[in-house]
Structure formats: structure tokens, C-alpha cells
PDB file of C-alpha atoms in Angstrom:
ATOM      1  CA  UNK A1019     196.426 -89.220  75.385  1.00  0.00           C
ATOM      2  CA  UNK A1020     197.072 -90.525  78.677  1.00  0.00           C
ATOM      3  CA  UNK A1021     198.647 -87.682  80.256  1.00  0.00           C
ATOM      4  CA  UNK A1022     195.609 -85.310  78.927  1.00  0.00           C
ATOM      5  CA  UNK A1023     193.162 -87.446  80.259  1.00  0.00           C
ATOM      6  CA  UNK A1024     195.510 -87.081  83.931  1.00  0.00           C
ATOM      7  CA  UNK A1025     195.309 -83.558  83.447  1.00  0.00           C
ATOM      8  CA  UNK A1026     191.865 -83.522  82.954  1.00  0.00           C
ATOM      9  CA  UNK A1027     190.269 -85.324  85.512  1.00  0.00           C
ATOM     10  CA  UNK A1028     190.769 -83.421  88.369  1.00  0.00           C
ATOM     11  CA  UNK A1029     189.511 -80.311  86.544  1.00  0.00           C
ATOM     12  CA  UNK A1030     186.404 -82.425  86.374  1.00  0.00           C
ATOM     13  CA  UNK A1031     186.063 -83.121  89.569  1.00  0.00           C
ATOM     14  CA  UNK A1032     186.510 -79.239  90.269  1.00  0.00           C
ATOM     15  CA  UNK A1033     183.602 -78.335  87.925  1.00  0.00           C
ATOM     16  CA  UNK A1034     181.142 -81.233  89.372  1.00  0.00           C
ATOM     17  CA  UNK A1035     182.165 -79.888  92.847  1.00  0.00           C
ATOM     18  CA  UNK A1036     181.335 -75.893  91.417  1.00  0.00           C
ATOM     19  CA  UNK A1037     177.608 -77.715  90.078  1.00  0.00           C
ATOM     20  CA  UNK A1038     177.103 -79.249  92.999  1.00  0.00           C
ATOM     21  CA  UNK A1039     177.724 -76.287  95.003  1.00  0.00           C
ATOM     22  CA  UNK A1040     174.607 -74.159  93.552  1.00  0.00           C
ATOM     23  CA  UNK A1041     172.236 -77.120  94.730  1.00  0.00           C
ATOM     24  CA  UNK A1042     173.803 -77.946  98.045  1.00  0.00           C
ATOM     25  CA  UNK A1043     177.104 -76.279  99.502  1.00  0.00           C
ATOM     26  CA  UNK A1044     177.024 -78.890 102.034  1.00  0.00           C
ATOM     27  CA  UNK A1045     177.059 -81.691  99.473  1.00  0.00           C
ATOM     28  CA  UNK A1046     179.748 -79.858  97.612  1.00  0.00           C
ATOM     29  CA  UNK A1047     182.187 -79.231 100.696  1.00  0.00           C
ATOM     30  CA  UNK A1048     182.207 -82.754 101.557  1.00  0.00           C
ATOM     31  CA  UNK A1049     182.164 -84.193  97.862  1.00  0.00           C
ATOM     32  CA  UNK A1050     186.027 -82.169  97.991  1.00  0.00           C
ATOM     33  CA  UNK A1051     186.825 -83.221 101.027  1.00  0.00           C
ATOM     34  CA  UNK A1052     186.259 -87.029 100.276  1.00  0.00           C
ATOM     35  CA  UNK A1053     188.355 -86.784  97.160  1.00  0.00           C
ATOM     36  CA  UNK A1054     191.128 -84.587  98.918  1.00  0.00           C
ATOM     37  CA  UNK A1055     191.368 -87.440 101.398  1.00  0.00           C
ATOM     38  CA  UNK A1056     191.645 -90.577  99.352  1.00  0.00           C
ATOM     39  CA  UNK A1057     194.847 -91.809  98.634  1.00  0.00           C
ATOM     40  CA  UNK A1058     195.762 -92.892  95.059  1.00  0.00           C
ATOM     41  CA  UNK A1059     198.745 -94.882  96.087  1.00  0.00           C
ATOM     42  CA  UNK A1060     200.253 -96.144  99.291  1.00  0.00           C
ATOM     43  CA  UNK A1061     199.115 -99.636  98.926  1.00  0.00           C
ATOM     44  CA  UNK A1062     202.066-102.427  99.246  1.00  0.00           C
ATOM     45  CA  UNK A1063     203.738-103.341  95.870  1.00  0.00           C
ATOM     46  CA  UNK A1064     204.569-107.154  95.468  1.00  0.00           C
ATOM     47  CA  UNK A1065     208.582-106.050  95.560  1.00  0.00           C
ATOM     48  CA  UNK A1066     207.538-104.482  99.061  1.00  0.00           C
ATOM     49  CA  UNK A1067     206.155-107.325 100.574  1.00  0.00           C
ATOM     50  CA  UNK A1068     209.414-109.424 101.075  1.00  0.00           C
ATOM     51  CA  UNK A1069     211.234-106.489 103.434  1.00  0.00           C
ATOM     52  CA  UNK A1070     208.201-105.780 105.346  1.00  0.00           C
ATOM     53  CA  UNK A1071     207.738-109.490 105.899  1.00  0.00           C
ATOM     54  CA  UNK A1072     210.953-109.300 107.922  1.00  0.00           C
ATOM     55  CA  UNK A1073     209.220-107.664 110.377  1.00  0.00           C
ATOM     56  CA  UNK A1074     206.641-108.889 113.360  1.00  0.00           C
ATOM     57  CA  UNK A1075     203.297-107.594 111.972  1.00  0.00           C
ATOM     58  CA  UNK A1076     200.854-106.433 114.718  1.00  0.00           C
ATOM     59  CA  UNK A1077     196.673-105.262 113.378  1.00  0.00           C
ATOM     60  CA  UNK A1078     195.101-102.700 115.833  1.00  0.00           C
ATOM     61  CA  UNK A1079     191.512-101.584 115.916  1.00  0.00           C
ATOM     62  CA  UNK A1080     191.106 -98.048 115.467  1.00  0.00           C
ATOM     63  CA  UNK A1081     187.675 -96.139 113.911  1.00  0.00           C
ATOM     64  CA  UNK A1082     186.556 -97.569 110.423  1.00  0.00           C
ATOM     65  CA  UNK A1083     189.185-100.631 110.785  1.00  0.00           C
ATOM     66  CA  UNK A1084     192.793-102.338 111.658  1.00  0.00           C
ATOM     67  CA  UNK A1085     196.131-100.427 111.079  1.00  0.00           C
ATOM     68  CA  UNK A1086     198.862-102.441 110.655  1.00  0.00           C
ATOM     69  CA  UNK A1087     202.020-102.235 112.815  1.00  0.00           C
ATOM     70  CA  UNK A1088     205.444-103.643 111.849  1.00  0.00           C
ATOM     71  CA  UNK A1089     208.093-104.506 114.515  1.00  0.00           C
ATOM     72  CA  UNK A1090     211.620-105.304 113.786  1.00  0.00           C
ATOM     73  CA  UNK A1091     213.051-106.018 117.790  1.00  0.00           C
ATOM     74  CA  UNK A1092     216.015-104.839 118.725  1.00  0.00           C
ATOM     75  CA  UNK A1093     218.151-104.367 122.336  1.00  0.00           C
ATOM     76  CA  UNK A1094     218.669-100.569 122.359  1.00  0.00           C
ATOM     77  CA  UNK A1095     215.970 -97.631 122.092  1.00  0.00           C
ATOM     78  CA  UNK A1096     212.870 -97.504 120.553  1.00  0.00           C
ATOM     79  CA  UNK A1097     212.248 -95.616 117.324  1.00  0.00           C
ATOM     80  CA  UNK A1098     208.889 -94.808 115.363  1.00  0.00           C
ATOM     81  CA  UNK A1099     209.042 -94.519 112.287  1.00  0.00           C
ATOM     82  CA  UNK A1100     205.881 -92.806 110.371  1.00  0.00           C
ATOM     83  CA  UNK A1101     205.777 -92.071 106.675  1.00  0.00           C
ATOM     84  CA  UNK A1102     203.681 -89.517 104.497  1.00  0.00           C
ATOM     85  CA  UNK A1103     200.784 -89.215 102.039  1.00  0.00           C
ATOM     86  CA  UNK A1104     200.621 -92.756  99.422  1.00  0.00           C
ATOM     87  CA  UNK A1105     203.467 -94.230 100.881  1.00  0.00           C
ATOM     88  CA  UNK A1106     203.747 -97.165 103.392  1.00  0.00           C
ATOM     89  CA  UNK A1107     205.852 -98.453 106.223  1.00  0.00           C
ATOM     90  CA  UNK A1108     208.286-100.007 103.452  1.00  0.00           C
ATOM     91  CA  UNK A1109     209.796 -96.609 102.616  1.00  0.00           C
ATOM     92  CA  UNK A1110     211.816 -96.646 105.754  1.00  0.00           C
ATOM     93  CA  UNK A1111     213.756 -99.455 104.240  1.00  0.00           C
ATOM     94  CA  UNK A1112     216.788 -97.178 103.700  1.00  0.00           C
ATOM     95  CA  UNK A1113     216.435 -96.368 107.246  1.00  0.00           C
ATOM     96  CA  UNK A1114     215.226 -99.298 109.094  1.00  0.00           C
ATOM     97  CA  UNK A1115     218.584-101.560 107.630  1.00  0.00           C
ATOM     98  CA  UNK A1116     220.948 -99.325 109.497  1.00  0.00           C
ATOM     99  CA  UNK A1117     219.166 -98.647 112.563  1.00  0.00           C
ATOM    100  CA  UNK A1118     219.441-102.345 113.145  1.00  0.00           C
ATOM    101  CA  UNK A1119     222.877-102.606 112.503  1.00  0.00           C
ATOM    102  CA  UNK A1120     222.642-100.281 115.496  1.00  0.00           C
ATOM    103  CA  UNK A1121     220.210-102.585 116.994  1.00  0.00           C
ATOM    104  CA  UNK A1122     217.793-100.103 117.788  1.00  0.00           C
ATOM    105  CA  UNK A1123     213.908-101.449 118.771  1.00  0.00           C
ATOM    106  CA  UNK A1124     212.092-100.427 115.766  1.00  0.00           C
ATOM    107  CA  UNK A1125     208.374 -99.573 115.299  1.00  0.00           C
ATOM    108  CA  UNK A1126     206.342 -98.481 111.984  1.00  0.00           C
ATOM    109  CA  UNK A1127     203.504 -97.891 110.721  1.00  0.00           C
ATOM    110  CA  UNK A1128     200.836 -97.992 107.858  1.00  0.00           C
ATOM    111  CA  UNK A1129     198.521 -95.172 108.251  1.00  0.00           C
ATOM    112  CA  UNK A1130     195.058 -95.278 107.433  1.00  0.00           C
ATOM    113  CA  UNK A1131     193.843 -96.084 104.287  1.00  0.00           C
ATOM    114  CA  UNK A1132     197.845 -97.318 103.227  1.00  0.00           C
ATOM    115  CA  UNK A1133     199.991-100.457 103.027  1.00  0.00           C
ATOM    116  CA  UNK A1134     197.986-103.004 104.523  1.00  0.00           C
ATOM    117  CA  UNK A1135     195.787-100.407 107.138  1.00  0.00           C
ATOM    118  CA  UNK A1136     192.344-100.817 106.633  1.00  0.00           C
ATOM    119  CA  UNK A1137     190.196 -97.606 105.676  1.00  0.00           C
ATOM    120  CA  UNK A1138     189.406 -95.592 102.524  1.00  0.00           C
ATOM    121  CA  UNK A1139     189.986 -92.010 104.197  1.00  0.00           C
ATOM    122  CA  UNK A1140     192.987 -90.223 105.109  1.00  0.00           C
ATOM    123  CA  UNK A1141     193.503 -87.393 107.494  1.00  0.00           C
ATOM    124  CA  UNK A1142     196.110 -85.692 109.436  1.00  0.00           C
ATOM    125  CA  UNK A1143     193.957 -85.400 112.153  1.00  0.00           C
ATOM    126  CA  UNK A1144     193.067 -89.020 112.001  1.00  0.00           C
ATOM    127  CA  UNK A1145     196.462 -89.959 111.370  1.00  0.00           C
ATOM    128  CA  UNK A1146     198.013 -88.360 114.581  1.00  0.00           C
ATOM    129  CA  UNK A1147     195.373 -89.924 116.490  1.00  0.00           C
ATOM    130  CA  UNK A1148     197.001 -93.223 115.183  1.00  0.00           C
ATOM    131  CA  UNK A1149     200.321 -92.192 116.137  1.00  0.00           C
ATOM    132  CA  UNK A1150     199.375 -91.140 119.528  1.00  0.00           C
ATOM    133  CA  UNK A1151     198.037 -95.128 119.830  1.00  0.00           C
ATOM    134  CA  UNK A1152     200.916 -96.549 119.256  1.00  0.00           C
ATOM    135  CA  UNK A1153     203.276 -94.201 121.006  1.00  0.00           C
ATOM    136  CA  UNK A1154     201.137 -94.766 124.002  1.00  0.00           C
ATOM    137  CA  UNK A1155     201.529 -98.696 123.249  1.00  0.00           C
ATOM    138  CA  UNK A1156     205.294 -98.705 122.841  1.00  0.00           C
ATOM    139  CA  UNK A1157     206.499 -95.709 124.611  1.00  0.00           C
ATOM    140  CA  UNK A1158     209.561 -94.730 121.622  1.00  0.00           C
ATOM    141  CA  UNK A1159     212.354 -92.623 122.802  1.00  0.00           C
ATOM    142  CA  UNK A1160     212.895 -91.346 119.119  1.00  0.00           C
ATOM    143  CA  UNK A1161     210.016 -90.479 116.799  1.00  0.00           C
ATOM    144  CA  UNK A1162     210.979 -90.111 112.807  1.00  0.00           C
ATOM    145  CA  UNK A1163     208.182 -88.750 110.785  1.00  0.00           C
ATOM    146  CA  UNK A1164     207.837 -87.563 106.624  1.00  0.00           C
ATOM    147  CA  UNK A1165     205.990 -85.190 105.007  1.00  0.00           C
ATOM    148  CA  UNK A1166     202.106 -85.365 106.025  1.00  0.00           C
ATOM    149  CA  UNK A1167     202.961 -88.260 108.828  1.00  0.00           C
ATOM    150  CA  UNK A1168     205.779 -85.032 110.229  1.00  0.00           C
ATOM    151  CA  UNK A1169     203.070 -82.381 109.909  1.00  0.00           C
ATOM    152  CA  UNK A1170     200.336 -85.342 112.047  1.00  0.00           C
ATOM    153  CA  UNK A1171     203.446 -86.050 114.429  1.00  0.00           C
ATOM    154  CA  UNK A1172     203.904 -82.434 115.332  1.00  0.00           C
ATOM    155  CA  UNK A1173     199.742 -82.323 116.146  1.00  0.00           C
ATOM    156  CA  UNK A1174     199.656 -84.950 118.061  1.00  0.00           C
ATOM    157  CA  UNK A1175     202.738 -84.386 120.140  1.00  0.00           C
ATOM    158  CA  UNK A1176     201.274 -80.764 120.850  1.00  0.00           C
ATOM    159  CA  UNK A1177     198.381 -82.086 121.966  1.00  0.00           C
ATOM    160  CA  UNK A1178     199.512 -85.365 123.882  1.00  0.00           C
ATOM    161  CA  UNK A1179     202.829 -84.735 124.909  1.00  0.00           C
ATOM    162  CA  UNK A1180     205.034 -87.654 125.791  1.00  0.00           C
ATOM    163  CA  UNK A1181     207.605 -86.961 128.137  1.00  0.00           C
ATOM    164  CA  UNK A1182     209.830 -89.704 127.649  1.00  0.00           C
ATOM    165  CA  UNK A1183     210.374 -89.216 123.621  1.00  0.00           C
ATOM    166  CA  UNK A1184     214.029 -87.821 123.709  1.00  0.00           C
ATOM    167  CA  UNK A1185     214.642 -86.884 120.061  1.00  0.00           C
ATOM    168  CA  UNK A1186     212.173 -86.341 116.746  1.00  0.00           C
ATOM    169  CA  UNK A1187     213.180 -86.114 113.319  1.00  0.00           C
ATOM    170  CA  UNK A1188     210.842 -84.212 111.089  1.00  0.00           C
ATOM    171  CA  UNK A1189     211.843 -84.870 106.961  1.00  0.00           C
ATOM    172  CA  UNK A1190     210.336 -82.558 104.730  1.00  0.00           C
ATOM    173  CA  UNK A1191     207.357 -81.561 106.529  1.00  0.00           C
ATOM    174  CA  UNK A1192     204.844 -79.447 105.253  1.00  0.00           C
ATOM    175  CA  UNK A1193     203.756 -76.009 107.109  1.00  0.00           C
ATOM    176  CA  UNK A1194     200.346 -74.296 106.571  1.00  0.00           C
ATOM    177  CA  UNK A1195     197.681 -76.683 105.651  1.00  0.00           C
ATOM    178  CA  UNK A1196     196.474 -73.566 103.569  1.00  0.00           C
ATOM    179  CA  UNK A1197     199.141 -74.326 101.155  1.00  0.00           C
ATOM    180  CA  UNK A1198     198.289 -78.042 100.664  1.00  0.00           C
ATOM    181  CA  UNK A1199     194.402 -77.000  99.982  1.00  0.00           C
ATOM    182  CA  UNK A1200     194.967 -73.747  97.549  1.00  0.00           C
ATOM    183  CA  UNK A1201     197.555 -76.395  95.418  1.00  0.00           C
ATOM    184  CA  UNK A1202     194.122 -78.266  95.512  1.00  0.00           C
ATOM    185  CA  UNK A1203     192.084 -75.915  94.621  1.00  0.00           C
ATOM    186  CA  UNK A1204     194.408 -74.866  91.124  1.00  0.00           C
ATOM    187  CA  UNK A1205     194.804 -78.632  90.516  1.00  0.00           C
ATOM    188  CA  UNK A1206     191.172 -79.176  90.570  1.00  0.00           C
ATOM    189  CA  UNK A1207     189.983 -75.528  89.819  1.00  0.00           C
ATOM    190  CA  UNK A1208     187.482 -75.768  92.064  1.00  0.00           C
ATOM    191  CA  UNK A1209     185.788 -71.719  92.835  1.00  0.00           C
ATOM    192  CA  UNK A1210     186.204 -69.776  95.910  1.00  0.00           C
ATOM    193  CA  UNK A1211     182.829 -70.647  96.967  1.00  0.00           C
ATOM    194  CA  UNK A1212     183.428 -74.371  97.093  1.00  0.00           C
ATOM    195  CA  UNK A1213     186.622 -73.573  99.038  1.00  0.00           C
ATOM    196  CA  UNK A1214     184.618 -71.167 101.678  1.00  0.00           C
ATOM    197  CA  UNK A1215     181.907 -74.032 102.380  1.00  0.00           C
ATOM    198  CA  UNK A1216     185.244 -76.396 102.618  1.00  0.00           C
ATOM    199  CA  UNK A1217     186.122 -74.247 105.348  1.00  0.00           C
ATOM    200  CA  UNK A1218     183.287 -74.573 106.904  1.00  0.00           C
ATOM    201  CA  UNK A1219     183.281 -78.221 107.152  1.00  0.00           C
ATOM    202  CA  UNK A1220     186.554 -77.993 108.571  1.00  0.00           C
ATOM    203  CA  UNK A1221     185.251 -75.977 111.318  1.00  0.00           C
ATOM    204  CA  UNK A1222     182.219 -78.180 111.575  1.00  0.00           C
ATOM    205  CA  UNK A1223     184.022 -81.602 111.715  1.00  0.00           C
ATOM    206  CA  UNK A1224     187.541 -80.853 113.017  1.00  0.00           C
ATOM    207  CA  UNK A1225     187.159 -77.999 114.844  1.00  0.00           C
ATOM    208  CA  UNK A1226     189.639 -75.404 113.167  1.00  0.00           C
ATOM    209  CA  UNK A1227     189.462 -73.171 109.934  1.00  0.00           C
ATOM    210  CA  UNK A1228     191.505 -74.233 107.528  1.00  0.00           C
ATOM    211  CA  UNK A1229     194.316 -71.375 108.127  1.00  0.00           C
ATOM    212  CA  UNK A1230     194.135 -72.264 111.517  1.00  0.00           C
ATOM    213  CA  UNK A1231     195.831 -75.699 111.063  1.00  0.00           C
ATOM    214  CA  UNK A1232     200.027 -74.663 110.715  1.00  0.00           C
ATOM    215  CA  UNK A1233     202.230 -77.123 112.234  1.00  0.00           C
ATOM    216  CA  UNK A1234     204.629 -73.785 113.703  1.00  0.00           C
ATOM    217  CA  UNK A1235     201.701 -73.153 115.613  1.00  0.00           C
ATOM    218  CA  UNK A1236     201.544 -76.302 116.937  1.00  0.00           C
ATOM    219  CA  UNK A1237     205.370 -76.923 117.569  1.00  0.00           C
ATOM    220  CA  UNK A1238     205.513 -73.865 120.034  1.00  0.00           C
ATOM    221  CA  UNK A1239     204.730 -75.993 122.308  1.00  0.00           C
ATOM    222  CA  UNK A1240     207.117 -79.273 121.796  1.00  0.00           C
ATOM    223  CA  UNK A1241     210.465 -78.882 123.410  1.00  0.00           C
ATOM    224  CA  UNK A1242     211.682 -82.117 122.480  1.00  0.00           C
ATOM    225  CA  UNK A1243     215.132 -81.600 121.020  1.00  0.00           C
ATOM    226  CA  UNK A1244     214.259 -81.975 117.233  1.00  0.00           C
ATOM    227  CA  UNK A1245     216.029 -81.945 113.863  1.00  0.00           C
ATOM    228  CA  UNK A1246     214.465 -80.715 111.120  1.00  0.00           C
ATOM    229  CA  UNK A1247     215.506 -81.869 107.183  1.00  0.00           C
ATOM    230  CA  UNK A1248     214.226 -80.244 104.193  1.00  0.00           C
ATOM    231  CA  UNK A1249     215.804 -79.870 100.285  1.00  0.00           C
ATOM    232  CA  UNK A1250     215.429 -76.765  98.703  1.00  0.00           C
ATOM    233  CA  UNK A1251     214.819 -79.116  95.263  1.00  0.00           C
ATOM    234  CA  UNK A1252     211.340 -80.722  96.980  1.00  0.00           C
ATOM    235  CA  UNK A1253     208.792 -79.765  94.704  1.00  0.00           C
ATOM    236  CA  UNK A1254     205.907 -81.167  96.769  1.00  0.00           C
ATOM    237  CA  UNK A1255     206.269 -78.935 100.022  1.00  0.00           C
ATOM    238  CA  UNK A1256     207.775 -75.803 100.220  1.00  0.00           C
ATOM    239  CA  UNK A1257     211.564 -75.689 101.635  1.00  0.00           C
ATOM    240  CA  UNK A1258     210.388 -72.345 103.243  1.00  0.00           C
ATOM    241  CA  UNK A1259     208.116 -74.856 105.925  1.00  0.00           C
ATOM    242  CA  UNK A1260     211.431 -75.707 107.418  1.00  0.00           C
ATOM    243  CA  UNK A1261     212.702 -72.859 108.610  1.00  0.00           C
ATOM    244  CA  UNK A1262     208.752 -71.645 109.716  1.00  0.00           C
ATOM    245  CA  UNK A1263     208.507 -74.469 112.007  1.00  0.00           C
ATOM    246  CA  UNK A1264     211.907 -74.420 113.295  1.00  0.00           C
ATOM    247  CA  UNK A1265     211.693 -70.670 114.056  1.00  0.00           C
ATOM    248  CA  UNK A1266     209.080 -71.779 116.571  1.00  0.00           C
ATOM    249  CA  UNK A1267     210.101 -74.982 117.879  1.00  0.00           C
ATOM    250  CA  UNK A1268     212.371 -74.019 120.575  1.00  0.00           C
ATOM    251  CA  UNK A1269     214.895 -77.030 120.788  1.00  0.00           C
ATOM    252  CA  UNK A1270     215.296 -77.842 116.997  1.00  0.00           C
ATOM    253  CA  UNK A1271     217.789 -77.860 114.393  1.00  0.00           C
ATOM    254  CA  UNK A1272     217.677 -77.721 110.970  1.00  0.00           C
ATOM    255  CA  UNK A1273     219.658 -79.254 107.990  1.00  0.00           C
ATOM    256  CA  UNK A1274     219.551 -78.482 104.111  1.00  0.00           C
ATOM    257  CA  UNK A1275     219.678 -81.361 102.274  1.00  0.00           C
ATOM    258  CA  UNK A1276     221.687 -81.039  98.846  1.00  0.00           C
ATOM    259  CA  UNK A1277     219.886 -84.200  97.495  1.00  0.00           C
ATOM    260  CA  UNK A1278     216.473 -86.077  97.988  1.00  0.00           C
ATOM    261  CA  UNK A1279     214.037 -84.018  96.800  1.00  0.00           C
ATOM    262  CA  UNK A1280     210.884 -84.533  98.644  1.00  0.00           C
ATOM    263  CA  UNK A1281     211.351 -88.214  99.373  1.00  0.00           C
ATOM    264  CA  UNK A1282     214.830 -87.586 101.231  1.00  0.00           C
ATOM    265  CA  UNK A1283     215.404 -91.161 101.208  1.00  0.00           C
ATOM    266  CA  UNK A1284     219.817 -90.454 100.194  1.00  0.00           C
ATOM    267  CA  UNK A1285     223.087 -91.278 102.197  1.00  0.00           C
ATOM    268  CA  UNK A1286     223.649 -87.996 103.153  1.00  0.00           C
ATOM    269  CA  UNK A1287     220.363 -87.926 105.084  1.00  0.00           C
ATOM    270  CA  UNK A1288     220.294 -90.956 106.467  1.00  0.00           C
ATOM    271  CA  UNK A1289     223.726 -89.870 107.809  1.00  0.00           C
ATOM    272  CA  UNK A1290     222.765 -86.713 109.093  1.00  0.00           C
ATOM    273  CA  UNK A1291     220.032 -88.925 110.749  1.00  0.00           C
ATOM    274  CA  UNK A1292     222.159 -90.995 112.100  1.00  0.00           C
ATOM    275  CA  UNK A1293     224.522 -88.324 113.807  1.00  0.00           C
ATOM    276  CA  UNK A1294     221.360 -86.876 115.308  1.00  0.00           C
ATOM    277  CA  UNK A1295     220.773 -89.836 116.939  1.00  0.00           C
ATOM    278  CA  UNK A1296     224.227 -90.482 118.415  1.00  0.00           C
ATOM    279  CA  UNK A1297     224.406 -87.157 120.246  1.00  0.00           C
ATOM    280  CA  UNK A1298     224.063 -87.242 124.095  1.00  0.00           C
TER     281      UNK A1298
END
């Protein structure tokens, strides 16, 4: 019963979005968009709260609230760390424990509307303007980014290029933002008409077209030496995205990752990681 009713919820939301749409388009478009951008999950469990207490916590304003900041200090070079869509700065924990063995300065983040961030909204868009705060604040020489939080990190840096971040690691990022919004479309079954007005609002608000917003695009112009991890298991972004972005990202390497899945959280990434890290 409970799985039906999973399954059938979102296909409700896609026919209220299709009603509204014959009264008002413009009511319609940003009825999806709301519902595209609130996060289900990402808040902090109670078994999360004990690692991330480990860690200085900073709050810093920013549009509809406070994101929250975590700081574990170290002597050597400082590394960002952001995470992806309804996760939180605790799923770095597999990464953050040996970086400190290696004493590196470490730096992460809850992004808007996750862990202990204020907000109910979630964007890319927003989210890289986040990331550009705090990489303005603390100046990392490494940036480490998953999933959506890659795909915001690749944005930003193509728009506000730092000169002094020597490596980034990019885990599973997604591609074409066209991919993320047709899966939302056949999840909700929302109609092509909703999804045209969508557009719109797009255009309206963020200034691009939907098919317009593809992180290869934007990593033509990053020439940060990067390494780029994807499994060909992930089942939540396409492995193809890797080797789109790294065609056009001029100083980046890529690495297949035989376990992981989408979360690449394993030893043989961190590893691989790792190595990255250690090379002049």
C-alpha cells in the first residue's frame, strides 16, 4: 500500500500542475518548479549529529536565511567539500577522516534548504552562489563536489573563477539539466505544455532555457586541473555525463569507478581521491 501511494503522488502532482495550467500557465510553471526544488531529505539524522559536532560550526547570512559551515582545522591546504541533492555535510565522513590524518584544513557545507541551512528551496543556481561565498571566505586550494553540488561547482567556477584553487574533484556529476527535468516530467507526468511554460520561467527568473544549462558548456572555460569520477552502475545520473564534461574541460581526468553507485562513498574512490591529491 505504501509503495502505491509513493508511486502515486507525484503523478498527482503532475495532473494538478496539467489543471492548473489551462487557468494560469504562470501559476502552473512555478507550482513545478516549487516542488522540483524542495528537498525531501537532507536534513541531519540524530546518528549524524555526533561527527559533525566534531567540527567548528560557522552560520552565514545568505538570501532567505543562515547556511551552516563546518570547519575541521588542519596545518596543510584547504579543501571544500560540497555534497549533492538531500544530503548534508555529514556524507563526507568517509572523506573528511582521512584527509585529517593528512591534516589537511577542511571546509563543508550544508546547502540551502539541508542539514542545518536554513531555507525551504533548492537550486543549483542558488547553490553555487553559496559556494562562491565561502570560497571567497576561505580561499580552498582543492574544491571536492557530488552530484548536483559538482554540477553548481562547475557554474560557479565558470563564472567566478578563482585563481588560486589548484585541483577539483567532480564525483558523479550530472550533465544536461535537460535530463534531470524530462526524468521529472515522466516521474510526475506532467504534459509538454506545463514543461514549455517551465521553460519559460527559467528564462524569466534565471536567465537561461532549460537546454541551455549543461555543465560541459560551462567547464570550457575552467582549466583547473580536475578529476572527474563516475560508476557506470549510478542509476541517478547518467555515466555518459562524465565523459561529456571531461571532453570539454581541458585539464581533467577521468576515472571509472567499479563500485559506489551514485553515492561513490567506497575505498577505491576515496583512494583514487587521495592519489589525485598527492600529485605535484
Amino acid at each position: 500500500m505504501k509503495k502505491t501511494l509513493q508511486k502515486a503522488i507525484p503523478k498527482l502532482y503532475g495532473f494538478y500542475f496539467n489543471t492548473i495550467h489551462l487557468f494560469s500557465k504562470e501559476k502552473a510553471a512555478s507550482l513545478a518548479l516549487k516542488v522540483f526544488s524542495i528537498p525531501r531529505r537532507g536534513k541531519i539524522a540524530e546518528h549524524q549529529k555526533e561527527f559533525l559536532s566534531t567540527a567548528r560550526t560557522q552560520k552565514i547570512a545568505f538570501e532567505d536565511g543562515l547556511f551552516q559551515l563546518y570547519h575541521w582545522k588542519g596545518n596543510g591546504p584547504t579543501v571544500l567539500l560540497n555534497h549533492g541533492w538531500e544530503s548534508n555535510a555529514y556524507r563526507w565522513k568517509y572523506l573528511i577522516e582521512p584527509l585529517q590524518k593528512l591534516d589537511y584544513n577542511i571546509i563543508a557545507i550544508d546547502a540551502p534548504a539541508h542539514g542545518a541551512s536554513d531555507g525551504e528551496l533548492f537550486t543549483a543556481v542558488k547553490y553555487s552562489k553559496v559556494i562562491t561565498t565561502v570560497i571567497d571566505l576561505y580561499e580552498p586550494k582543492i574544491v571536492i563536489a557530488h552530484s548536483v553540488g559538482a554540477m553548481a561547482t562547475i557554474y560557479q567556477e565558470s563564472n567566478h573563477p578563482h585563481n588560486f584553487i589548484e585541483k577539483l574533484v567532480l564525483l558523479g556529476s550530472p550533465n544536461k539539466l535537460e535530463v534531470i527535468m524530462r526524468d521529472y516530467q515522466n516521474i510526475t507526468s506532467f504534459n509538454n505544455s506545463v514543461y514549455g511554460s517551465l521553460n519559460n520561467l527559467l528564462k524569466n527568473t534565471f536567465g537561461f532555457l532549460i537546454e541551455d544549462f549543461v555543465a560541459a558548456d560551462f567547464a570550457e572555460k575552467i582549466q583547473i586541473p580536475s578529476l572527474i569520477v563516475h560508476n557506470p552502475q549510478d542509476v541517478i545520473v547518467p555515466y555518459a555525463a562524465m565523459d561529456e564534461i571531461a571532453a570539454k574541460m581541458p585539464n581533467s581526468s577521468t576515472y571509472t569507478s567499479q563500485t559506489g553507485g551514485h553515492s561513490l562513498y567506497t575505498p577505491e574512490v576515496i583512494e583514487e581521491v587521495l592519489k589525485f591529491l598527492a600529485r605535484p
